[in-house]
Short mmCIF file of C-alpha atoms in Angstrom, two decimals:
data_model
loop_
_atom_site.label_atom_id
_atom_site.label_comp_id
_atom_site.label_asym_id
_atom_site.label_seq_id
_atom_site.Cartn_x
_atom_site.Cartn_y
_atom_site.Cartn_z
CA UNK A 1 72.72 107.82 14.70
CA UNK A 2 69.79 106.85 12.44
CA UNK A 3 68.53 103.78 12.31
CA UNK A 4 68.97 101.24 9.06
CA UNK A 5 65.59 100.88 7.75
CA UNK A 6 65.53 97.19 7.49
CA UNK A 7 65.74 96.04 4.08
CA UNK A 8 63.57 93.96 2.00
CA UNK A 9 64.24 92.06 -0.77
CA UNK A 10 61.28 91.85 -3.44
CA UNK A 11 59.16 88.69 -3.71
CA UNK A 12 60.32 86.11 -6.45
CA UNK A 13 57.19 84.97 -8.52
CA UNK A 14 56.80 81.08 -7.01
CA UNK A 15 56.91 78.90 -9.82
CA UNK A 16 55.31 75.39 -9.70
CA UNK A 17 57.20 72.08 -9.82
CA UNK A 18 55.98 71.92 -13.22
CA UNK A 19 57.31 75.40 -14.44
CA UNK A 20 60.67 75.11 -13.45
CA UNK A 21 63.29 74.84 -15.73
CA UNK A 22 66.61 72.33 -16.03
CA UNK A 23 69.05 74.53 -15.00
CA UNK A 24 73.22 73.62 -14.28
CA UNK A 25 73.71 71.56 -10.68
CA UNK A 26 75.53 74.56 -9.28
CA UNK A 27 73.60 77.19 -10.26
CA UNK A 28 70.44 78.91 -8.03
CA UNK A 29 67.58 76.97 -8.42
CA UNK A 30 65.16 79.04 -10.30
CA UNK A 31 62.07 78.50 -7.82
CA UNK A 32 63.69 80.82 -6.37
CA UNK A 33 64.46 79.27 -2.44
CA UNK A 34 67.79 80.34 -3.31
CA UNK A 35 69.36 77.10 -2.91
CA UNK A 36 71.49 75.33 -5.66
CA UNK A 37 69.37 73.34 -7.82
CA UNK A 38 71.18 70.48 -7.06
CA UNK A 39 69.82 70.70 -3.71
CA UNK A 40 66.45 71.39 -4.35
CA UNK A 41 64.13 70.71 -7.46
CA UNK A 42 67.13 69.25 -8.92
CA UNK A 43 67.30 66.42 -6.31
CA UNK A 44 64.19 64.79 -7.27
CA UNK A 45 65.51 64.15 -10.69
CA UNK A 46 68.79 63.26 -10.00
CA UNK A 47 67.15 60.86 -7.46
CA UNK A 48 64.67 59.65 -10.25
CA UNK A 49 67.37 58.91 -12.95
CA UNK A 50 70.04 56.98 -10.60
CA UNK A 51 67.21 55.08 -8.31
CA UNK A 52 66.97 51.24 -9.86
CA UNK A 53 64.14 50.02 -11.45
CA UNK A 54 64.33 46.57 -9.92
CA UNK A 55 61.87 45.07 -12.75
CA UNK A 56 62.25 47.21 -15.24
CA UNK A 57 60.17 45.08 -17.76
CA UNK A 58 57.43 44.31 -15.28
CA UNK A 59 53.86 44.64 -17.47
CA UNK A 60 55.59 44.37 -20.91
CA UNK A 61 54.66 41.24 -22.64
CA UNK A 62 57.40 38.65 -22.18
CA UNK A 63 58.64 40.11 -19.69
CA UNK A 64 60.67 36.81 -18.63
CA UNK A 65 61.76 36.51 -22.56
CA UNK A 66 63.08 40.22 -21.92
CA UNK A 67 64.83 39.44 -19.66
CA UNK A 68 66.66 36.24 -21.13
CA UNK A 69 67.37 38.70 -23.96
CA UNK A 70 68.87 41.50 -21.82
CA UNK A 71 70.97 38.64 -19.46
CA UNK A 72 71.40 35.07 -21.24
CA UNK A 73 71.09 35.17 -25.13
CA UNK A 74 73.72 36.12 -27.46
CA UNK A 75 71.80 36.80 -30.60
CA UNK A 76 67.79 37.06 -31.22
CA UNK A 77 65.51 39.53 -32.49
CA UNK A 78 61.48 40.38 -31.60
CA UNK A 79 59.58 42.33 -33.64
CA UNK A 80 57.79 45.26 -31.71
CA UNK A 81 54.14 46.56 -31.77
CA UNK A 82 54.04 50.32 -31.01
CA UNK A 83 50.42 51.70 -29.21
CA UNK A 84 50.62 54.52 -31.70
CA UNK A 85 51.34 52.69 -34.81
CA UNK A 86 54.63 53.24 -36.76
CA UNK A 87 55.43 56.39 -38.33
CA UNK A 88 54.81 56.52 -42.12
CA UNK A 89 58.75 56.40 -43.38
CA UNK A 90 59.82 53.52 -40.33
CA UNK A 91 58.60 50.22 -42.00
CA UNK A 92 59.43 48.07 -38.88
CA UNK A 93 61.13 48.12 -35.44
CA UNK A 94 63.37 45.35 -34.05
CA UNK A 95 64.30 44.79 -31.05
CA UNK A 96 67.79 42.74 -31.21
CA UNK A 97 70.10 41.84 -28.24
CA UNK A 98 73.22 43.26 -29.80
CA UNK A 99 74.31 45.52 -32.65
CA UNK A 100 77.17 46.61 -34.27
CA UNK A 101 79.96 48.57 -32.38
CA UNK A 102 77.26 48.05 -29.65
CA UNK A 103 74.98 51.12 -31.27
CA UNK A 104 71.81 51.80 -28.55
CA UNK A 105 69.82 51.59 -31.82
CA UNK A 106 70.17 51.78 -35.29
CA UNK A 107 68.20 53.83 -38.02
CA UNK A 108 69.03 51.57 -41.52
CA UNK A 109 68.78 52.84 -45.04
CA UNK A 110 65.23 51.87 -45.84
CA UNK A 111 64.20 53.42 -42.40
CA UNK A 112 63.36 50.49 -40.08
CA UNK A 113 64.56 50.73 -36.72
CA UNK A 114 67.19 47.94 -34.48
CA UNK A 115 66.69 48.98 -31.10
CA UNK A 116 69.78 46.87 -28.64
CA UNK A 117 69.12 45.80 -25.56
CA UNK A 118 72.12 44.68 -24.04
CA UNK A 119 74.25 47.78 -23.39
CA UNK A 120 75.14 50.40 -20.94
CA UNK A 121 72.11 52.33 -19.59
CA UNK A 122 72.78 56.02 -18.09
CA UNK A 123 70.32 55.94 -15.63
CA UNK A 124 68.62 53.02 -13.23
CA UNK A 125 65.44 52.32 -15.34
CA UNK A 126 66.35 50.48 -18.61
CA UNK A 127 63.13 50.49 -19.40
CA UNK A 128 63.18 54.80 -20.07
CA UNK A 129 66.62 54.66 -21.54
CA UNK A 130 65.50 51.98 -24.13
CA UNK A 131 62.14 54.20 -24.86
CA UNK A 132 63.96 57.26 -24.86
CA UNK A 133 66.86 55.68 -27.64
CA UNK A 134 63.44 54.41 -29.24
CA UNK A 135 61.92 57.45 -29.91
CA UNK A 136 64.83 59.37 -31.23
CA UNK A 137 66.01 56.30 -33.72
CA UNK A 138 62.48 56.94 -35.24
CA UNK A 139 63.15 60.28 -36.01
CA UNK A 140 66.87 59.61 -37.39
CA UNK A 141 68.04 60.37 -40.27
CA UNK A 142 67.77 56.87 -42.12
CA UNK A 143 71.07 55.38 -41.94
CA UNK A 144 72.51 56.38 -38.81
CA UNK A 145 73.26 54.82 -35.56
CA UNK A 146 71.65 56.27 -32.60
CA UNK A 147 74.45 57.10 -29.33
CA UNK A 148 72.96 56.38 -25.71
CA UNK A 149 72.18 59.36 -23.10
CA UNK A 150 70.48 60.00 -20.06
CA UNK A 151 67.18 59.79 -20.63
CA UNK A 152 64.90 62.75 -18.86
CA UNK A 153 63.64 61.66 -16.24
CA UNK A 154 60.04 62.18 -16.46
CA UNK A 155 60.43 60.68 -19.67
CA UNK A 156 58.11 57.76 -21.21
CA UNK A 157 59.01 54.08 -20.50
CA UNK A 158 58.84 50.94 -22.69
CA UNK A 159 55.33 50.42 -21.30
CA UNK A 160 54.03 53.84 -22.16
CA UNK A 161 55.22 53.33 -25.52
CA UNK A 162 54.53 49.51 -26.50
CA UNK A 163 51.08 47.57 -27.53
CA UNK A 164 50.67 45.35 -24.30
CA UNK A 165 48.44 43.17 -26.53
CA UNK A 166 50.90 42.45 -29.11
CA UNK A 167 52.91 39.48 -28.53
CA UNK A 168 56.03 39.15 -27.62
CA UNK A 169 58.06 36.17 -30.16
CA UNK A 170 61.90 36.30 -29.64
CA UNK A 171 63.46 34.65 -32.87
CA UNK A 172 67.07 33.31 -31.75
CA UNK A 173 69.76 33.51 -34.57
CA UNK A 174 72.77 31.44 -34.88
CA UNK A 175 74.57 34.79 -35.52
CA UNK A 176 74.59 38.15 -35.91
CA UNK A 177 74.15 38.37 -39.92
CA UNK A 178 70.71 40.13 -38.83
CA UNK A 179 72.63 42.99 -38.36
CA UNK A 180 72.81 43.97 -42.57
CA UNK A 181 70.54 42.90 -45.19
CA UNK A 182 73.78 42.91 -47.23
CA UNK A 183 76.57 41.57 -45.50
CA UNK A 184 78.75 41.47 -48.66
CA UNK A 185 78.38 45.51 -48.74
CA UNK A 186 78.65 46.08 -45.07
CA UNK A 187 81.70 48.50 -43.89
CA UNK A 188 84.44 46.98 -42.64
CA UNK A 189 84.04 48.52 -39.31
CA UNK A 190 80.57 46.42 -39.31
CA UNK A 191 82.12 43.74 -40.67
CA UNK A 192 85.09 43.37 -38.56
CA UNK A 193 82.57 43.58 -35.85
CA UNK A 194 80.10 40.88 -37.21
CA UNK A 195 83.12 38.74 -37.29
CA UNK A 196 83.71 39.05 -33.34
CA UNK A 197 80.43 38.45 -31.99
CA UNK A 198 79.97 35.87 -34.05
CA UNK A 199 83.33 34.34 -32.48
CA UNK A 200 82.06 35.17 -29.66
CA UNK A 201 78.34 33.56 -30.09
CA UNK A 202 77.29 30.94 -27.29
CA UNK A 203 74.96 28.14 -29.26
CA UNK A 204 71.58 28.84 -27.56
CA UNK A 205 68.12 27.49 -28.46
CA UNK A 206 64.82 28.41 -27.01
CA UNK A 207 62.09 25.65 -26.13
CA UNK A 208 59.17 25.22 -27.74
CA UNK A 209 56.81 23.51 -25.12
CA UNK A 210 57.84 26.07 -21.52
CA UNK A 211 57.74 30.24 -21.85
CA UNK A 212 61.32 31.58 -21.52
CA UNK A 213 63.78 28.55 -21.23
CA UNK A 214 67.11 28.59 -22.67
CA UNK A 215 69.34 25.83 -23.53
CA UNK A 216 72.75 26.74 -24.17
CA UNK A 217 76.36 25.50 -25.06
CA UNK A 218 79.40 25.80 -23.53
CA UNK A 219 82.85 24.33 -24.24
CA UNK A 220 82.46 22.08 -21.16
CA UNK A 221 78.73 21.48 -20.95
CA UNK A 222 75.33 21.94 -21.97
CA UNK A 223 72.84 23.89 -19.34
CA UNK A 224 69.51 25.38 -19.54
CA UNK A 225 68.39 28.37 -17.88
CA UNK A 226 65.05 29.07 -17.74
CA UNK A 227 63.44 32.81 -16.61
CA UNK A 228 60.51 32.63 -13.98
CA UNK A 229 57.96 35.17 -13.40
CA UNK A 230 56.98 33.68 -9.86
CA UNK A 231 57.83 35.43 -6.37
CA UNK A 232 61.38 34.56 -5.69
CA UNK A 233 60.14 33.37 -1.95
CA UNK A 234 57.50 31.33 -2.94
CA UNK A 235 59.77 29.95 -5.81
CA UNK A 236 62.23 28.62 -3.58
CA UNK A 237 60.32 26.88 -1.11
CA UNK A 238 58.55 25.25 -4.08
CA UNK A 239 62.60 24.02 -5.64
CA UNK A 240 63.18 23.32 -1.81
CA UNK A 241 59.88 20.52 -1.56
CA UNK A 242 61.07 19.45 -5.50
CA UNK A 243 64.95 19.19 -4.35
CA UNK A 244 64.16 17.44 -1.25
CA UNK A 245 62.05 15.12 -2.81
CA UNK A 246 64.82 14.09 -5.46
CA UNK A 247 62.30 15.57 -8.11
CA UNK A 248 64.17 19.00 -9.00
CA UNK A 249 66.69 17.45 -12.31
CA UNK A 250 65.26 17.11 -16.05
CA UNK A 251 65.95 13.64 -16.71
CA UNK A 252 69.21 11.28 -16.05
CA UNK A 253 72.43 13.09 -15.42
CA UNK A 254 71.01 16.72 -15.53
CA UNK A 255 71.32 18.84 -12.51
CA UNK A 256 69.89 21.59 -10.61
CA UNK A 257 72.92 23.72 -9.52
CA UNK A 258 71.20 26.74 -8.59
CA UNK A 259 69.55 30.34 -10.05
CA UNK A 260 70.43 33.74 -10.38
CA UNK A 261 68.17 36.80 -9.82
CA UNK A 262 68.32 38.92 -13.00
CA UNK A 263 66.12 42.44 -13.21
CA UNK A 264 63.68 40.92 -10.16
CA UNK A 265 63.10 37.27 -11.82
CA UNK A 266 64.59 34.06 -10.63
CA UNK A 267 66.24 32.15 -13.40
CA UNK A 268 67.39 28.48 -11.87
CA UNK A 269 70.02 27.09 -14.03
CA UNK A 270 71.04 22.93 -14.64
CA UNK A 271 73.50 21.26 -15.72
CA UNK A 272 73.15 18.93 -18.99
CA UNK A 273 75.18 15.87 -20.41
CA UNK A 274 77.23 16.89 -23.10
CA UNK A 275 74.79 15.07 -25.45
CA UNK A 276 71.49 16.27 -24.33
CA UNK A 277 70.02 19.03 -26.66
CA UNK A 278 67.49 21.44 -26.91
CA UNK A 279 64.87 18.96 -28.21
CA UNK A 280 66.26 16.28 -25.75
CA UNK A 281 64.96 18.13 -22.82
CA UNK A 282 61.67 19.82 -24.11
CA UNK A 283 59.66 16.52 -22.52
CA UNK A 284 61.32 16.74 -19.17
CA UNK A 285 61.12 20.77 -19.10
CA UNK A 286 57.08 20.28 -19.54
CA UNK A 287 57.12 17.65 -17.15
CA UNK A 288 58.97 20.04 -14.36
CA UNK A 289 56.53 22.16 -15.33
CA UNK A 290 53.76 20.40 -14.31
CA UNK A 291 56.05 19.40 -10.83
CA UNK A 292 56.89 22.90 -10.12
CA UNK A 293 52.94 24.16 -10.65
CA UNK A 294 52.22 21.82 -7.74
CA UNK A 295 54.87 22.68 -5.42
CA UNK A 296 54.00 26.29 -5.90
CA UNK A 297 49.83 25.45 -5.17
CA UNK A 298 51.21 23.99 -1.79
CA UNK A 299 51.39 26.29 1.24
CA UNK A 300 52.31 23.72 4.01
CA UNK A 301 55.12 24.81 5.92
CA UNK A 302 58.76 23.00 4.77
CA UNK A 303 59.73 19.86 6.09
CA UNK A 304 63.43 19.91 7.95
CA UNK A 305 64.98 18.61 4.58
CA UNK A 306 63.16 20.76 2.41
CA UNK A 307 64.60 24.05 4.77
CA UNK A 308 68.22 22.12 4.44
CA UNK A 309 67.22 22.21 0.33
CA UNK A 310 66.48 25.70 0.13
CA UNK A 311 69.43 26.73 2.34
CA UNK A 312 71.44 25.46 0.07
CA UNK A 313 69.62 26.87 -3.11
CA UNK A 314 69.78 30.18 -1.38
CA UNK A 315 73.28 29.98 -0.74
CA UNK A 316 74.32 29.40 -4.64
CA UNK A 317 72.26 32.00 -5.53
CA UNK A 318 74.22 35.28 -7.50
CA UNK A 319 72.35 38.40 -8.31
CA UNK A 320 73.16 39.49 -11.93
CA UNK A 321 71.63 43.10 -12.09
#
């Protein structure tokens, strides 16, 4: 009996990472390893789109006023700076915390741009789902609402796409009549939905004399949470010396009751009297201010009571996102 010449199968051209194309999950990867591209180049950017950013607005402007807009404030608008300058038929872009029907963006009529913040993102980075919803509400027919994807994963980010010199000035709105120039002519659709979030609105002010602090009302009580870019470590052994030291409240009957972590910042939250508003606690705010600086310049190891202090601050602390 002969022998079966052994047979060879012809070389695939190797392709670089860069060359290969998106092809379905199940089908052969066309580097041609003969795996499913799920399992090989496709892994990388399945990994890249569902691994979280966690500080997704680190090296944006604001980034603590970002965010108090993404996590704490029901309605406020910024206007944004683009590096590149605004294309000749978009007048302006807006970035608000909520639109209508909860639209990722928003192209309007005269061909400015409402980019939301506070909805569902496909992937793990917010930051390249809102650049990617960015970029295709400026080419929009004016208009027309923009609907959320996945954004591709080695797409641009908000930092790759925003002027990191341009300030960042978060104007907070008592409601959402932002939304249309012309409320009066608005749809019903957008006016039935005006009508709920307005309903829905928490009163929230932002103070003057400290960088992202919130008051807010409730039915119950007034609080004020206030976004902080420092280390979350070194922040709480700093609240530990001030709460140990009976120096942590803003003023007579306010209350620290603890913080959240929200998109990798600390945001400590107190309680107010009923009758304390935003201007009431500006003073004491810039005064904690000045209290917290200090306890963050000192490096000494904490005291027994201080560890008992930040125990418990660690122990009412939720994580948000």
């Amino acid at each position: 009996m002969a022998k079966k010449r052994p047979q060879t199968k012809a070389k695939r051209p190797q392709l670089t990472d860069g060359e290969i194309p998106v092809v379905g999950a199940r089908e052969p990867c066309p580097c041609g390893s003969g795996r499913r591209y799920k399992a090989c180049h496709g892994r990388a950017a399945a990994h890249a789109v569902t691994e979280l950013v966690q500080r997704p607005f680190e090296g944006l402007p604001g980034e603590c006023d970002w965010v108090a807009l993404r996590e704490l404030v029901p309605a406020a608008t910024v206007e944004l700076t683009l590096k590149e300058g605004l294309p000749e038929d978009v007048p302006s872009v807006t970035l608000a915390t909520v639109l209508p029907m909860a639209w990722p963006a928003l192209r309007r009529d005269d061909g400015s741009v409402l980019l939301g913040l506070q909805n569902d993102t496909a992937s793990g980075d917010i930051s390249r789902d809102l650049a990617d919803t960015l970029l295709r509400a400026l080419q929009t027919e004016p208009g027309t609402p923009v609907q959320g994807r996945r954004a591709p994963a080695d797409g641009p980010r908000l930092q790759d796409l925003l002027d990191p010199k341009a300030p960042f000035e978060p104007v907070v709105h008592a409601g959402f009549e932002f939304w249309v120039p012309d409320a009066e002519h608005a749809t019903p659709e957008v006016t039935a939905s005006l009508e709920r979030a307005n309903a829905a609105a928490i009163p929230t002010v932002r103070l003057q004399g400290v960088d992202a602090a919130y008051w807010c009302q409730t039915p119950e009580k007034n609080h004020l949470r206030w976004v902080m870019p420092h280390p979350e470590e070194q922040l709480l052994d700093a609240f530990a010396r001030l709460h140990a030291a009976g120096r942590s409240n803003l003023g007579e009957g306010t209350r620290l009751v603890g913080s959240f972590r929200a998109h990798g910042l600390t945001v400590p939250v107190w309680d107010l009297p009923s009758g304390v508003g935003a201007e009431d606690v500006e003073k004491p705010a810039a005064e904690f201010a000045e209290r917290l600086a200090g306890a963050l310049a000192t490096d000494a190891p904490l005291t027994a009571d201080e560890r008992r202090a930040r125990g418990g601050l660690t122990n009412r602390q939720v994580t948000l996102s």
